[in-house]
Amino acid sequence: MENRKEKKAHLKRGLWKPEEDLILKNYVETYGEGNWATVSKRSGLMRGGKSCRLRWKNYLRPNIKRGGMSKEEEDLIIRMHKLLGNRWSLIAGRLPGRTDNEVKNYWNTHLNKKTLLGKKRKTIDSNAQHDDNIEDHGSKKPRQSPDSKTTEGFDLDENKEANGHDNGGVRDCAGVWMEHVVRCLDYEYKFDYETVETPLMMHHNYSNLVFDEEPFTSYMDPFVLFEAFGTTDSDVGIQSFLP
DNA sequence: AAGTGGTCCAACCGCATTAGT
DNA sequence: GACTAATGCGGTTGGACCACT
């Protein structure tokens, strides 16, 4: 029996050819998404499941938007990144037709430079401190345990069907929060970096929380907020933001 | 025309996590 | 509980492309 290393060695790598795309597209149309591990066997593609999944997700999927980002998209990415850091899948989830890979690439090639250029150098000023903390925010962090996929009164799978995003249960819950954050941003809601008052907090009388150590963005992280507000009291939960 | 350096993006890799056995 | 396979995410890399010398 061939081991995994040998199996991997047989797999094709590198850029996809149009005929491979066609095979994969036909495969997904026939069998549906998922079961990526069986793709190579069933379709004859000499590609790994991961590779097929990525190709489908980033390129072949219907409604993929290609080409340059609009001013609005760019603006949204910048603002979302300020709030979330390198949570590309979350950011991409708010940009219809855009993939996390695309958003990430766009950030690294266009926006990162732009924001670095526009950014004041580090000073003892608290806002400058905040900006520098954001840079650290990109480091890998453990993901929220999906144990909390279903919270009180909030069926996350249902939400997934409703919003058409398949980001996983918890991520959708975070998405509800993000929706809220984005709405606030759209109305040019002003955050005070030291005395943070968000609609969520106002809603739950958590107003005027003072953060003096952790970067602002950490507290704005939907996972942190979900953990803090979303699971304990049926009256105090992210579900209260659902329409 | 050939060489070089920079930019951009598709794809890969490693890791975390869940689900199934 | 231990193990394995599958899946998803963010970081990184390889190479195509372009501008410049």
Short mmCIF file of C-alpha atoms (C1' of nucleotides) in Angstrom, two decimals, chain A residues 4 35-36 50 53 86-89 104 138 143 171, chain C residues 4-16:
data_model
loop_
_atom_site.label_atom_id
_atom_site.label_comp_id
_atom_site.label_asym_id
_atom_site.label_seq_id
_atom_site.Cartn_x
_atom_site.Cartn_y
_atom_site.Cartn_z
CA ARG A 4 0.93 9.37 2.09
CA ASN A 35 -15.42 15.64 -0.41
CA TRP A 36 -12.36 17.28 -1.88
CA LYS A 50 -6.64 21.05 -0.81
CA ARG A 53 -10.76 23.24 -2.90
CA ASN A 86 -5.61 40.07 9.41
CA ARG A 87 -8.91 38.20 9.61
CA TRP A 88 -9.09 37.91 5.88
CA SER A 89 -11.96 35.46 5.67
CA LYS A 104 -5.13 39.43 1.58
CA GLY A 138 -1.88 39.92 12.40
CA ARG A 143 -9.50 30.27 16.74
CA ARG A 171 -17.73 32.98 12.16
"C1'" DT C 4 -6.66 9.78 11.30
"C1'" DA C 5 -8.86 12.28 7.60
"C1'" DA C 6 -10.99 16.35 6.13
"C1'" DT C 7 -11.45 21.11 6.17
"C1'" DG C 8 -10.44 26.01 6.79
"C1'" DC C 9 -7.39 29.76 7.82
"C1'" DG C 10 -3.40 32.96 7.57
"C1'" DG C 11 1.46 33.30 6.20
"C1'" DT C 12 4.68 32.62 2.71
"C1'" DT C 13 6.67 31.61 -1.73
"C1'" DG C 14 7.47 30.97 -6.73
"C1'" DG C 15 7.15 32.60 -10.99
"C1'" DA C 16 4.96 35.41 -14.61
#
